[in-house]
PDB file of C-alpha atoms in Angstrom:
ATOM      1  CA  MET A   1       0.000   0.000   0.000  1.00 43.00           C
ATOM      2  CA  ASN A   2       1.322   3.464  -0.922  1.00 40.00           C
ATOM      3  CA  PRO A   3       1.941   5.436   2.294  1.00 40.00           C
ATOM      4  CA  ASN A   4       1.096   8.877   0.851  1.00 39.00           C
ATOM      5  CA  TRP A   5      -1.704   9.180   3.400  1.00 36.00           C
ATOM      6  CA  LEU A   6       0.844   9.446   6.186  1.00 37.00           C
ATOM      7  CA  LEU A   7       2.698  12.502   4.920  1.00 33.00           C
ATOM      8  CA  PRO A   8       0.369  15.315   6.025  1.00 31.00           C
ATOM      9  CA  ILE A   9       0.150  14.071   9.596  1.00 31.00           C
ATOM     10  CA  GLY A  10       3.708  12.805   9.740  1.00 34.00           C
ATOM     11  CA  LEU A  11       5.306  16.202   9.257  1.00 31.00           C
ATOM     12  CA  GLY A  12       5.756  17.964  12.547  1.00 31.00           C
ATOM     13  CA  LEU A  13       4.481  15.142  14.755  1.00 32.00           C
ATOM     14  CA  MET A  14       7.176  12.589  14.881  1.00 32.00           C
ATOM     15  CA  LEU A  15      10.635  14.110  14.892  1.00 33.00           C
ATOM     16  CA  THR A  16      10.879  14.187  18.665  1.00 35.00           C
ATOM     17  CA  LEU A  17      14.367  13.989  19.984  1.00 38.00           C
ATOM     18  CA  PHE A  18      16.288  12.514  22.816  1.00 38.00           C
ATOM     19  CA  GLY A  19      19.864  13.204  23.646  1.00 37.00           C
ATOM     20  CA  LEU A  20      22.581  13.724  26.130  1.00 32.00           C
ATOM     21  CA  ALA A  21      21.713  16.644  28.369  1.00 33.00           C
ATOM     22  CA  GLY A  22      24.744  18.793  28.930  1.00 34.00           C
ATOM     23  CA  SER A  23      25.620  22.112  30.457  1.00 32.00           C
ATOM     24  CA  SER A  24      24.465  25.061  28.395  1.00 32.00           C
ATOM     25  CA  LYS A  25      27.407  27.325  29.269  1.00 33.00           C
ATOM     26  CA  GLN A  26      29.300  28.413  26.209  1.00 31.00           C
ATOM     27  CA  LEU A  27      32.593  26.762  25.279  1.00 32.00           C
ATOM     28  CA  GLY A  28      35.321  28.484  23.316  1.00 36.00           C
ATOM     29  CA  GLN A  29      37.801  27.278  20.726  1.00 38.00           C
ATOM     30  CA  LEU A  30      39.954  25.554  23.358  1.00 34.00           C
ATOM     31  CA  ASP A  31      37.076  23.427  24.603  1.00 42.00           C
ATOM     32  CA  LEU A  32      36.157  22.382  21.079  1.00 35.00           C
ATOM     33  CA  TRP A  33      39.781  21.555  20.359  1.00 36.00           C
ATOM     34  CA  LEU A  34      39.906  19.353  23.446  1.00 37.00           C
ATOM     35  CA  ASP A  35      36.675  17.690  22.377  1.00 40.00           C
ATOM     36  CA  SER A  36      38.100  17.033  18.934  1.00 41.00           C
ATOM     37  CA  ARG A  37      41.202  15.486  20.496  1.00 39.00           C
ATOM     38  CA  ASP A  38      38.860  12.976  22.110  1.00 44.00           C
ATOM     39  CA  SER A  39      36.889  12.325  18.915  1.00 51.00           C
ATOM     40  CA  PRO A  40      34.910  14.256  16.285  1.00 59.00           C
ATOM     41  CA  TYR A  41      31.807  12.626  17.717  1.00 62.00           C
ATOM     42  CA  THR A  42      32.484  14.185  21.117  1.00 67.00           C
ATOM     43  CA  ALA A  43      32.970  17.635  19.592  1.00 72.00           C
ATOM     44  CA  ARG A  44      29.738  17.358  17.599  1.00 74.00           C
ATOM     45  CA  ALA A  45      27.787  15.949  20.540  1.00 74.00           C
ATOM     46  CA  ASN A  46      28.935  18.753  22.852  1.00 79.00           C
ATOM     47  CA  ALA A  47      28.069  21.345  20.213  1.00 84.00           C
ATOM     48  CA  LEU A  48      24.568  19.930  19.863  1.00 87.00           C
ATOM     49  CA  ASN A  49      23.901  19.281  23.558  1.00 84.00           C
ATOM     50  CA  PRO A  50      22.587  22.772  24.465  1.00 89.00           C
ATOM     51  CA  ILE A  51      20.245  22.687  21.457  1.00 92.00           C
ATOM     52  CA  ILE A  52      19.005  19.187  22.249  1.00 87.00           C
ATOM     53  CA  ASP A  53      18.623  20.142  25.906  1.00 86.00           C
ATOM     54  CA  CYS A  54      16.390  23.058  24.916  1.00 91.00           C
ATOM     55  CA  MET A  55      14.267  20.905  22.629  1.00 90.00           C
ATOM     56  CA  ASN A  56      13.967  18.173  25.242  1.00 85.00           C
ATOM     57  CA  GLN A  57      12.988  20.489  28.072  1.00 85.00           C
ATOM     58  CA  MET A  58      10.742  22.822  26.113  1.00 90.00           C
ATOM     59  CA  ASP A  59       9.610  21.365  22.821  1.00 90.00           C
ATOM     60  CA  VAL A  60       8.725  17.831  23.901  1.00 84.00           C
ATOM     61  CA  PRO A  61       6.464  18.881  26.832  1.00 86.00           C
ATOM     62  CA  TRP A  62       5.102  21.783  24.734  1.00 90.00           C
ATOM     63  CA  ARG A  63       3.891  19.303  22.113  1.00 88.00           C
ATOM     64  CA  VAL A  64       2.357  17.080  24.771  1.00 83.00           C
ATOM     65  CA  ALA A  65       0.466  20.094  26.160  1.00 86.00           C
ATOM     66  CA  HIS A  66      -0.516  21.160  22.646  1.00 89.00           C
ATOM     67  CA  GLN A  67      -1.974  17.746  21.815  1.00 84.00           C
ATOM     68  CA  ALA A  68      -3.879  17.696  25.110  1.00 85.00           C
ATOM     69  CA  TYR A  69      -5.364  21.131  24.393  1.00 88.00           C
ATOM     70  CA  LEU A  70      -6.392  20.083  20.874  1.00 87.00           C
ATOM     71  CA  ALA A  71      -7.918  16.854  22.210  1.00 84.00           C
ATOM     72  CA  LEU A  72     -10.151  18.923  24.500  1.00 87.00           C
ATOM     73  CA  GLY A  73     -11.362  20.928  21.516  1.00 87.00           C
ATOM     74  CA  LYS A  74      -9.396  24.083  22.457  1.00 86.00           C
ATOM     75  CA  PRO A  75     -11.903  25.192  25.119  1.00 85.00           C
ATOM     76  CA  ARG A  76     -11.856  28.899  25.840  1.00 82.00           C
ATOM     77  CA  ALA A  77     -11.900  28.396  29.600  1.00 80.00           C
ATOM     78  CA  SER A  78      -8.711  26.307  29.455  1.00 81.00           C
ATOM     79  CA  ALA A  79      -6.843  28.718  27.211  1.00 82.00           C
ATOM     80  CA  PRO A  80      -5.009  30.737  29.923  1.00 78.00           C
ATOM     81  CA  ALA A  81      -3.223  27.676  31.317  1.00 80.00           C
ATOM     82  CA  ALA A  82      -3.344  25.411  28.249  1.00 84.00           C
ATOM     83  CA  TYR A  83       0.430  25.533  27.738  1.00 85.00           C
ATOM     84  CA  ASP A  84       1.466  25.340  31.368  1.00 78.00           C
ATOM     85  CA  ILE A  85       3.963  22.619  30.481  1.00 78.00           C
ATOM     86  CA  ASN A  86       4.479  21.353  34.037  1.00 70.00           C
ATOM     87  CA  PRO A  87       1.027  21.484  35.650  1.00 54.00           C
ATOM     88  CA  GLN A  88       2.020  19.173  38.505  1.00 51.00           C
ATOM     89  CA  GLY A  89       4.180  21.798  40.154  1.00 52.00           C
ATOM     90  CA  GLY A  90       7.374  21.636  38.114  1.00 59.00           C
ATOM     91  CA  GLN A  91       9.074  24.525  36.376  1.00 69.00           C
ATOM     92  CA  ASP A  92       6.795  26.866  34.466  1.00 77.00           C
ATOM     93  CA  ILE A  93       7.280  27.656  30.787  1.00 83.00           C
ATOM     94  CA  ASP A  94       9.090  30.934  31.476  1.00 85.00           C
ATOM     95  CA  THR A  95      11.592  29.279  33.840  1.00 85.00           C
ATOM     96  CA  VAL A  96      12.318  26.472  31.368  1.00 87.00           C
ATOM     97  CA  TYR A  97      12.762  28.977  28.566  1.00 91.00           C
ATOM     98  CA  ARG A  98      15.237  31.080  30.528  1.00 90.00           C
ATOM     99  CA  ALA A  99      17.168  28.083  31.851  1.00 89.00           C
ATOM    100  CA  ALA A 100      17.418  25.983  28.690  1.00 90.00           C
ATOM    101  CA  CYS A 101      16.466  27.982  25.609  1.00 93.00           C
ATOM    102  CA  SER A 102      17.673  31.552  26.027  1.00 90.00           C
ATOM    103  CA  GLY A 103      21.099  32.847  25.096  1.00 91.00           C
ATOM    104  CA  ASP A 104      23.269  31.677  22.210  1.00 92.00           C
ATOM    105  CA  ILE A 105      22.725  27.941  22.585  1.00 93.00           C
ATOM    106  CA  SER A 106      24.203  27.270  19.134  1.00 92.00           C
ATOM    107  CA  ALA A 107      27.501  29.077  19.881  1.00 90.00           C
ATOM    108  CA  ARG A 108      29.574  25.883  19.854  1.00 87.00           C
ATOM    109  CA  LEU A 109      28.022  24.732  16.593  1.00 89.00           C
ATOM    110  CA  LYS A 110      28.777  28.079  14.929  1.00 90.00           C
ATOM    111  CA  ILE A 111      32.458  27.594  15.743  1.00 85.00           C
ATOM    112  CA  LEU A 112      32.506  23.917  14.778  1.00 84.00           C
ATOM    113  CA  ASP A 113      30.482  24.282  11.570  1.00 86.00           C
ATOM    114  CA  PRO A 114      30.114  27.906  10.410  1.00 90.00           C
ATOM    115  CA  SER A 115      28.157  26.880   7.297  1.00 93.00           C
ATOM    116  CA  SER A 116      25.449  24.984   9.215  1.00 93.00           C
ATOM    117  CA  PRO A 117      21.909  26.363   8.699  1.00 95.00           C
ATOM    118  CA  LEU A 118      20.889  25.141  12.150  1.00 95.00           C
ATOM    119  CA  PRO A 119      21.984  28.219  14.171  1.00 95.00           C
ATOM    120  CA  ALA A 120      19.783  30.506  12.054  1.00 96.00           C
ATOM    121  CA  ALA A 121      16.852  28.128  12.549  1.00 97.00           C
ATOM    122  CA  ILE A 122      17.521  28.098  16.296  1.00 96.00           C
ATOM    123  CA  GLU A 123      17.541  31.890  16.426  1.00 96.00           C
ATOM    124  CA  ARG A 124      14.180  31.998  14.641  1.00 97.00           C
ATOM    125  CA  TYR A 125      12.815  29.350  17.028  1.00 97.00           C
ATOM    126  CA  GLN A 126      13.968  31.340  20.060  1.00 97.00           C
ATOM    127  CA  GLN A 127      12.277  34.482  18.760  1.00 96.00           C
ATOM    128  CA  VAL A 128       8.967  32.690  18.247  1.00 96.00           C
ATOM    129  CA  LEU A 129       9.284  30.890  21.569  1.00 95.00           C
ATOM    130  CA  ALA A 130       9.937  34.142  23.437  1.00 94.00           C
ATOM    131  CA  ARG A 131       6.688  35.599  22.070  1.00 93.00           C
ATOM    132  CA  PHE A 132       4.784  32.474  23.047  1.00 93.00           C
ATOM    133  CA  VAL A 133       6.239  32.531  26.558  1.00 90.00           C
ATOM    134  CA  ALA A 134       5.186  36.169  26.920  1.00 87.00           C
ATOM    135  CA  LEU A 135       1.638  35.253  25.866  1.00 86.00           C
ATOM    136  CA  THR A 136       1.381  32.442  28.447  1.00 82.00           C
ATOM    137  CA  GLN A 137       3.440  33.880  31.320  1.00 72.00           C
ATOM    138  CA  ASP A 138       0.464  34.220  33.691  1.00 64.00           C
ATOM    139  CA  ALA A 139      -0.461  30.507  33.458  1.00 62.00           C
ATOM    140  CA  ARG A 140       1.529  29.533  36.542  1.00 60.00           C
ATOM    141  CA  MET A 141       0.105  32.374  38.594  1.00 64.00           C
ATOM    142  CA  GLN A 142      -3.427  31.385  37.618  1.00 63.00           C
ATOM    143  CA  ARG A 143      -2.733  27.789  38.619  1.00 60.00           C
ATOM    144  CA  MET A 144      -1.549  29.013  42.012  1.00 64.00           C
ATOM    145  CA  GLY A 145      -4.667  31.111  42.460  1.00 65.00           C
ATOM    146  CA  PHE A 146      -3.037  34.533  42.005  1.00 67.00           C
ATOM    147  CA  GLY A 147      -3.767  35.094  38.330  1.00 62.00           C
ATOM    148  CA  ARG A 148      -5.984  37.801  36.988  1.00 67.00           C
ATOM    149  CA  ALA A 149      -9.454  36.792  35.831  1.00 70.00           C
ATOM    150  CA  LEU A 150     -10.050  37.254  32.099  1.00 73.00           C
ATOM    151  CA  ASP A 151     -13.395  38.446  30.793  1.00 78.00           C
ATOM    152  CA  GLU A 152     -15.146  36.847  27.822  1.00 82.00           C
ATOM    153  CA  ALA A 153     -13.590  39.134  25.255  1.00 85.00           C
ATOM    154  CA  GLN A 154     -10.122  38.584  26.694  1.00 81.00           C
ATOM    155  CA  LEU A 155     -10.614  34.814  26.621  1.00 82.00           C
ATOM    156  CA  ASP A 156     -11.649  35.002  22.971  1.00 86.00           C
ATOM    157  CA  GLU A 157      -8.549  37.018  22.182  1.00 87.00           C
ATOM    158  CA  ARG A 158      -6.353  34.574  24.124  1.00 84.00           C
ATOM    159  CA  VAL A 159      -7.690  31.650  22.073  1.00 87.00           C
ATOM    160  CA  ARG A 160      -7.100  33.560  18.846  1.00 90.00           C
ATOM    161  CA  GLN A 161      -3.545  34.497  19.767  1.00 90.00           C
ATOM    162  CA  LEU A 162      -2.747  30.960  20.917  1.00 91.00           C
ATOM    163  CA  GLU A 163      -3.869  29.581  17.583  1.00 91.00           C
ATOM    164  CA  ILE A 164      -1.773  32.064  15.622  1.00 93.00           C
ATOM    165  CA  GLN A 165       1.318  31.673  17.745  1.00 94.00           C
ATOM    166  CA  SER A 166       0.990  27.875  17.968  1.00 93.00           C
ATOM    167  CA  GLU A 167       1.180  27.663  14.180  1.00 94.00           C
ATOM    168  CA  GLU A 168       4.227  29.930  14.154  1.00 96.00           C
ATOM    169  CA  TYR A 169       5.820  27.893  16.918  1.00 96.00           C
ATOM    170  CA  LEU A 170       5.287  24.569  15.157  1.00 95.00           C
ATOM    171  CA  ALA A 171       6.700  25.920  11.907  1.00 95.00           C
ATOM    172  CA  ALA A 172       9.849  27.174  13.652  1.00 96.00           C
ATOM    173  CA  SER A 173      10.163  24.010  15.753  1.00 94.00           C
ATOM    174  CA  ASN A 174       9.716  21.683  12.790  1.00 92.00           C
ATOM    175  CA  THR A 175      12.484  23.469  10.903  1.00 94.00           C
ATOM    176  CA  VAL A 176      14.875  22.991  13.825  1.00 94.00           C
ATOM    177  CA  ARG A 177      13.910  19.337  14.169  1.00 89.00           C
ATOM    178  CA  GLN A 178      14.366  18.591  10.495  1.00 86.00           C
ATOM    179  CA  LEU A 179      17.876  20.079  10.590  1.00 90.00           C
ATOM    180  CA  LEU A 180      18.799  18.644  13.991  1.00 88.00           C
ATOM    181  CA  ALA A 181      17.568  15.076  13.545  1.00 80.00           C
ATOM    182  CA  PRO A 182      20.305  13.787  11.177  1.00 80.00           C
ATOM    183  CA  LEU A 183      23.031  15.542  13.192  1.00 81.00           C
ATOM    184  CA  ASP A 184      21.695  14.123  16.439  1.00 75.00           C
ATOM    185  CA  ILE A 185      21.376  10.541  15.283  1.00 73.00           C
ATOM    186  CA  GLU A 186      24.691  10.176  13.478  1.00 72.00           C
ATOM    187  CA  HIS A 187      26.770   9.913  16.677  1.00 69.00           C
ATOM    188  CA  ARG A 188      24.436   7.510  18.505  1.00 73.00           C
ATOM    189  CA  PRO A 189      26.232   4.301  17.390  1.00 76.00           C
ATOM    190  CA  GLU A 190      29.533   5.759  18.586  1.00 74.00           C
ATOM    191  CA  GLN A 191      27.938   6.779  21.881  1.00 74.00           C
ATOM    192  CA  LEU A 192      26.489   3.309  22.384  1.00 80.00           C
ATOM    193  CA  GLN A 193      29.795   1.657  21.499  1.00 81.00           C
ATOM    194  CA  ARG A 194      31.705   3.797  23.979  1.00 77.00           C
ATOM    195  CA  LEU A 195      29.205   2.979  26.699  1.00 77.00           C
ATOM    196  CA  GLU A 196      29.625  -0.731  25.968  1.00 81.00           C
ATOM    197  CA  GLN A 197      33.407  -0.429  26.087  1.00 81.00           C
ATOM    198  CA  ARG A 198      33.275   1.237  29.505  1.00 81.00           C
ATOM    199  CA  LEU A 199      30.501  -0.720  31.181  1.00 78.00           C
ATOM    200  CA  GLY A 200      29.603  -3.665  28.961  1.00 84.00           C
ATOM    201  CA  ARG A 201      26.056  -4.394  27.924  1.00 86.00           C
ATOM    202  CA  ASN A 202      24.655  -3.467  31.302  1.00 86.00           C
ATOM    203  CA  VAL A 203      21.292  -1.971  32.179  1.00 86.00           C
ATOM    204  CA  HIS A 204      22.343   1.518  31.063  1.00 85.00           C
ATOM    205  CA  TRP A 205      23.488   0.209  27.692  1.00 88.00           C
ATOM    206  CA  ALA A 206      20.216  -1.709  27.294  1.00 89.00           C
ATOM    207  CA  LEU A 207      18.148   1.375  28.086  1.00 88.00           C
ATOM    208  CA  LEU A 208      20.041   3.601  25.666  1.00 87.00           C
ATOM    209  CA  HIS A 209      19.871   0.852  23.023  1.00 89.00           C
ATOM    210  CA  TYR A 210      16.102   0.705  23.446  1.00 92.00           C
ATOM    211  CA  MET A 211      15.711   4.482  23.127  1.00 88.00           C
ATOM    212  CA  ILE A 212      17.855   4.506  19.996  1.00 88.00           C
ATOM    213  CA  GLN A 213      15.743   1.700  18.523  1.00 92.00           C
ATOM    214  CA  ALA A 214      12.558   3.591  19.413  1.00 91.00           C
ATOM    215  CA  ARG A 215      13.902   6.623  17.614  1.00 87.00           C
ATOM    216  CA  THR A 216      15.106   4.519  14.675  1.00 88.00           C
ATOM    217  CA  THR A 217      11.608   3.113  14.238  1.00 92.00           C
ATOM    218  CA  MET A 218      10.152   6.619  14.025  1.00 87.00           C
ATOM    219  CA  ASP A 219      12.886   7.644  11.588  1.00 82.00           C
ATOM    220  CA  LEU A 220      12.089   4.608   9.437  1.00 87.00           C
ATOM    221  CA  ILE A 221       8.449   5.635   9.234  1.00 83.00           C
ATOM    222  CA  GLU A 222       9.273   9.266   8.476  1.00 74.00           C
ATOM    223  CA  ASP A 223      11.814   8.382   5.796  1.00 77.00           C
ATOM    224  CA  GLY A 224       9.399   5.887   4.252  1.00 78.00           C
ATOM    225  CA  ILE A 225       6.694   8.545   4.192  1.00 69.00           C
ATOM    226  CA  ARG A 226       8.947  11.117   2.596  1.00 73.00           C
ATOM    227  CA  HIS A 227      10.237   8.782  -0.095  1.00 78.00           C
ATOM    228  CA  GLN A 228       7.055   6.680  -0.402  1.00 80.00           C
ATOM    229  CA  THR A 229       8.985   3.485   0.308  1.00 87.00           C
ATOM    230  CA  LEU A 230       7.569   2.305   3.641  1.00 86.00           C
ATOM    231  CA  THR A 231       6.141  -1.238   3.555  1.00 90.00           C
ATOM    232  CA  PRO A 232       4.255  -3.307   6.127  1.00 90.00           C
ATOM    233  CA  ALA A 233       7.188  -5.733   6.198  1.00 93.00           C
ATOM    234  CA  GLN A 234       9.636  -2.961   7.132  1.00 93.00           C
ATOM    235  CA  LEU A 235       7.307  -1.710   9.827  1.00 93.00           C
ATOM    236  CA  ALA A 236       6.880  -5.225  11.244  1.00 94.00           C
ATOM    237  CA  GLN A 237      10.621  -5.894  11.319  1.00 95.00           C
ATOM    238  CA  SER A 238      11.469  -2.609  13.031  1.00 95.00           C
ATOM    239  CA  THR A 239       8.684  -3.154  15.570  1.00 95.00           C
ATOM    240  CA  GLN A 240      10.011  -6.619  16.333  1.00 95.00           C
ATOM    241  CA  GLU A 241      13.521  -5.243  16.891  1.00 95.00           C
ATOM    242  CA  LEU A 242      12.042  -2.599  19.173  1.00 95.00           C
ATOM    243  CA  ARG A 243      10.155  -5.245  21.157  1.00 95.00           C
ATOM    244  CA  GLN A 244      13.340  -7.285  21.574  1.00 94.00           C
ATOM    245  CA  ALA A 245      15.155  -4.201  22.875  1.00 93.00           C
ATOM    246  CA  TRP A 246      12.265  -3.572  25.263  1.00 92.00           C
ATOM    247  CA  ASP A 247      12.258  -7.172  26.534  1.00 91.00           C
ATOM    248  CA  ALA A 248      16.008  -6.978  27.264  1.00 89.00           C
ATOM    249  CA  ARG A 249      15.199  -5.147  30.490  1.00 84.00           C
ATOM    250  CA  GLN A 250      13.823  -8.366  31.997  1.00 83.00           C
ATOM    251  CA  GLN A 251      17.270  -9.811  32.661  1.00 83.00           C
ATOM    252  CA  PHE A 252      18.010  -6.850  34.940  1.00 81.00           C
ATOM    253  CA  THR A 253      14.692  -6.872  36.781  1.00 74.00           C
ATOM    254  CA  ARG A 254      15.519 -10.350  38.049  1.00 72.00           C
ATOM    255  CA  THR A 255      18.635  -9.057  39.841  1.00 63.00           C
ATOM    256  CA  GLY A 256      18.349  -9.833  43.540  1.00 65.00           C
ATOM    257  CA  GLN A 257      19.958  -6.740  45.110  1.00 70.00           C
ATOM    258  CA  PRO A 258      20.778  -4.235  42.341  1.00 72.00           C
ATOM    259  CA  ASP A 259      23.252  -1.451  43.098  1.00 76.00           C
ATOM    260  CA  LYS A 260      22.246   2.215  43.126  1.00 76.00           C
ATOM    261  CA  ASP A 261      23.030   2.865  39.450  1.00 75.00           C
ATOM    262  CA  THR A 262      21.065  -0.186  38.369  1.00 79.00           C
ATOM    263  CA  ARG A 263      18.101   0.817  40.537  1.00 81.00           C
ATOM    264  CA  GLU A 264      18.057   4.279  38.946  1.00 80.00           C
ATOM    265  CA  ALA A 265      18.057   2.826  35.444  1.00 82.00           C
ATOM    266  CA  LEU A 266      15.333   0.336  36.353  1.00 85.00           C
ATOM    267  CA  TYR A 267      13.272   3.165  37.798  1.00 85.00           C
ATOM    268  CA  LEU A 268      13.587   4.970  34.469  1.00 86.00           C
ATOM    269  CA  TRP A 269      12.460   1.807  32.692  1.00 87.00           C
ATOM    270  CA  GLN A 270       9.459   1.788  35.017  1.00 87.00           C
ATOM    271  CA  LEU A 271       8.626   5.430  34.243  1.00 86.00           C
ATOM    272  CA  ILE A 272       8.437   4.766  30.521  1.00 89.00           C
ATOM    273  CA  ALA A 273       6.695   1.390  30.862  1.00 89.00           C
ATOM    274  CA  ALA A 274       3.121   2.561  30.183  1.00 89.00           C
ATOM    275  CA  PRO A 275       3.868   4.864  27.209  1.00 89.00           C
ATOM    276  CA  GLY A 276       6.426   2.349  25.933  1.00 91.00           C
ATOM    277  CA  GLN A 277       3.765  -0.350  25.807  1.00 92.00           C
ATOM    278  CA  GLN A 278       1.365   2.141  24.249  1.00 92.00           C
ATOM    279  CA  TYR A 279       3.940   2.880  21.567  1.00 94.00           C
ATOM    280  CA  LEU A 280       4.438  -0.806  20.769  1.00 95.00           C
ATOM    281  CA  GLN A 281       0.700  -1.492  20.704  1.00 95.00           C
ATOM    282  CA  ALA A 282       0.113   1.465  18.398  1.00 93.00           C
ATOM    283  CA  LEU A 283       2.781   0.161  16.016  1.00 95.00           C
ATOM    284  CA  ASP A 284       1.127  -3.269  16.021  1.00 95.00           C
ATOM    285  CA  THR A 285      -2.280  -1.705  15.345  1.00 94.00           C
ATOM    286  CA  LEU A 286      -0.928   0.385  12.486  1.00 92.00           C
ATOM    287  CA  HIS A 287       0.654  -2.692  10.926  1.00 93.00           C
ATOM    288  CA  ARG A 288      -2.496  -4.791  11.313  1.00 94.00           C
ATOM    289  CA  ASP A 289      -4.823  -2.151   9.902  1.00 92.00           C
ATOM    290  CA  TRP A 290      -2.465  -1.449   7.022  1.00 89.00           C
ATOM    291  CA  GLN A 291      -2.382  -5.132   6.073  1.00 91.00           C
ATOM    292  CA  GLN A 292      -6.178  -5.277   6.282  1.00 92.00           C
ATOM    293  CA  HIS A 293      -6.509  -2.254   3.957  1.00 90.00           C
ATOM    294  CA  ALA A 294      -8.255  -0.076   6.529  1.00 88.00           C
ATOM    295  CA  ALA A 295      -9.687   3.284   5.505  1.00 88.00           C
ATOM    296  CA  PRO A 296      -7.233   6.198   5.242  1.00 84.00           C
ATOM    297  CA  GLN A 297      -8.790   7.952   8.223  1.00 85.00           C
ATOM    298  CA  ARG A 298      -8.299   4.855  10.366  1.00 87.00           C
ATOM    299  CA  LEU A 299      -4.681   4.632   9.299  1.00 84.00           C
ATOM    300  CA  SER A 300      -4.216   8.319  10.029  1.00 82.00           C
ATOM    301  CA  ASP A 301      -5.612   7.784  13.513  1.00 86.00           C
ATOM    302  CA  ASP A 302      -3.285   4.813  13.966  1.00 88.00           C
ATOM    303  CA  PHE A 303      -0.258   6.874  13.042  1.00 85.00           C
ATOM    304  CA  HIS A 304      -1.316   9.651  15.387  1.00 82.00           C
ATOM    305  CA  ALA A 305      -1.437   7.068  18.194  1.00 86.00           C
ATOM    306  CA  VAL A 306       2.087   5.907  17.280  1.00 88.00           C
ATOM    307  CA  ALA A 307       3.443   9.456  17.399  1.00 84.00           C
ATOM    308  CA  GLN A 308       1.606  10.201  20.636  1.00 82.00           C
ATOM    309  CA  GLY A 309       2.941   7.052  22.291  1.00 86.00           C
ATOM    310  CA  TYR A 310       6.490   7.948  21.333  1.00 86.00           C
ATOM    311  CA  ASP A 311       6.091  11.555  22.467  1.00 82.00           C
ATOM    312  CA  GLN A 312       4.702  10.487  25.838  1.00 82.00           C
ATOM    313  CA  MET A 313       7.501   7.980  26.371  1.00 86.00           C
ATOM    314  CA  LEU A 314      10.113  10.557  25.452  1.00 83.00           C
ATOM    315  CA  TYR A 315       8.525  13.102  27.757  1.00 79.00           C
ATOM    316  CA  HIS A 316       8.797  10.779  30.775  1.00 79.00           C
ATOM    317  CA  TYR A 317      12.290   9.637  29.783  1.00 82.00           C
ATOM    318  CA  ASN A 318      13.603  13.187  29.498  1.00 76.00           C
ATOM    319  CA  LYS A 319      12.217  14.245  32.876  1.00 70.00           C
ATOM    320  CA  LEU A 320      14.650  11.956  34.684  1.00 64.00           C
ATOM    321  CA  ALA A 321      17.340  11.126  32.135  1.00 58.00           C
ATOM    322  CA  ARG A 322      18.640  14.625  31.424  1.00 53.00           C
ATOM    323  CA  SER A 323      21.566  14.384  33.827  1.00 44.00           C
ATOM    324  CA  GLN A 324      22.322  10.696  33.333  1.00 49.00           C
ATOM    325  CA  TYR A 325      22.493   9.875  29.584  1.00 43.00           C
TER     326      TYR A 325
END
C-alpha cells in the first residue's frame, strides 16, 4: 500500500528527539579543540547538547500540552493555562525557557560548523518561543490562584492568539527538528559503542539501546513517508527489533539486590513502561490495519497514536534522564 496518506500528519508530529543533556554554558575554541582530540563525535555531541537540551525540556512537553489542548477541543476556559507545560508543580514555561532555551545555545556549533543552517533556525525558534512565553506567562500564577481573571472578550482574544502563535511555533520548531535530527542521530552508534566499552552491555546500555531503537523506528516511518517506500514488512521488522530491545530489560529486573546505578536505570524503565507499551501497541495496530486495507482515516488515527505514544515515552524519559544519559 502506498503510504502517501501518512505525509500530512507525519510532518511535525514525529521528529521528537532525545539526547545527552549537557551544560548550556558556552565553550570556546579551546574546549572544542579538546573535544576534537577525544573524537569528532564528542565535539559534535557537545556542540549539539545545548540545542538538544532546549528541545527536550521545552519542545517535547510543549507538544504534549498542545496535543492535550487540541484533544479537548481548544476550550476557551482552558486557554489561559493550556500551555502550562508542568502542571504538577514543576518549572513553568518561562523558567524552562530562561534556563534551557535563552542565550546563544548554538555558539559551539557556529564555531565547529560555520556553514550549518541550524543556528539561524535556532535563532528563529527562540524568537517565536519568546513571544509564546510572553503570551502564556500568567499561566503559573493562575494555577496558584493569584492570576488575573479574564473576561469573555479577553478569553476570545487569548484563544485567537494561541492559535496564531501555535502555528508559528510549530513551523519554527519543525524546521529545527528537520535540521537537527540527522546531526543528532549520526553519533548515537559511537555513543552506544563507547558505553559498551566502559561498562559492557549493562542496564544503562540496554536502556540507551532501546531508546535509539525507538527513535530509529520513528525515523524509518518518516523516511518511508517522505520517499514513499515504507512497507508493512519494514514496519513489522522494526517493531520486532524494538520489542526485543524492550524485553532486554527483563534480565536486569531479576537481579536480587541491584546497586544504586542499576536501581536508577530500572526506575527509568518503570517510568516509561506505560507509554512504551502504548507505543508498541500502536505500532502493532498500524501494521495490522495497514495489512487489512483499513480506511485512510483509520490509518491516520493509527499513526497519530504511534506518534503520541512515542512523544509520551520521550517526555517521561527526558524528565529523569537529562543528567544521566
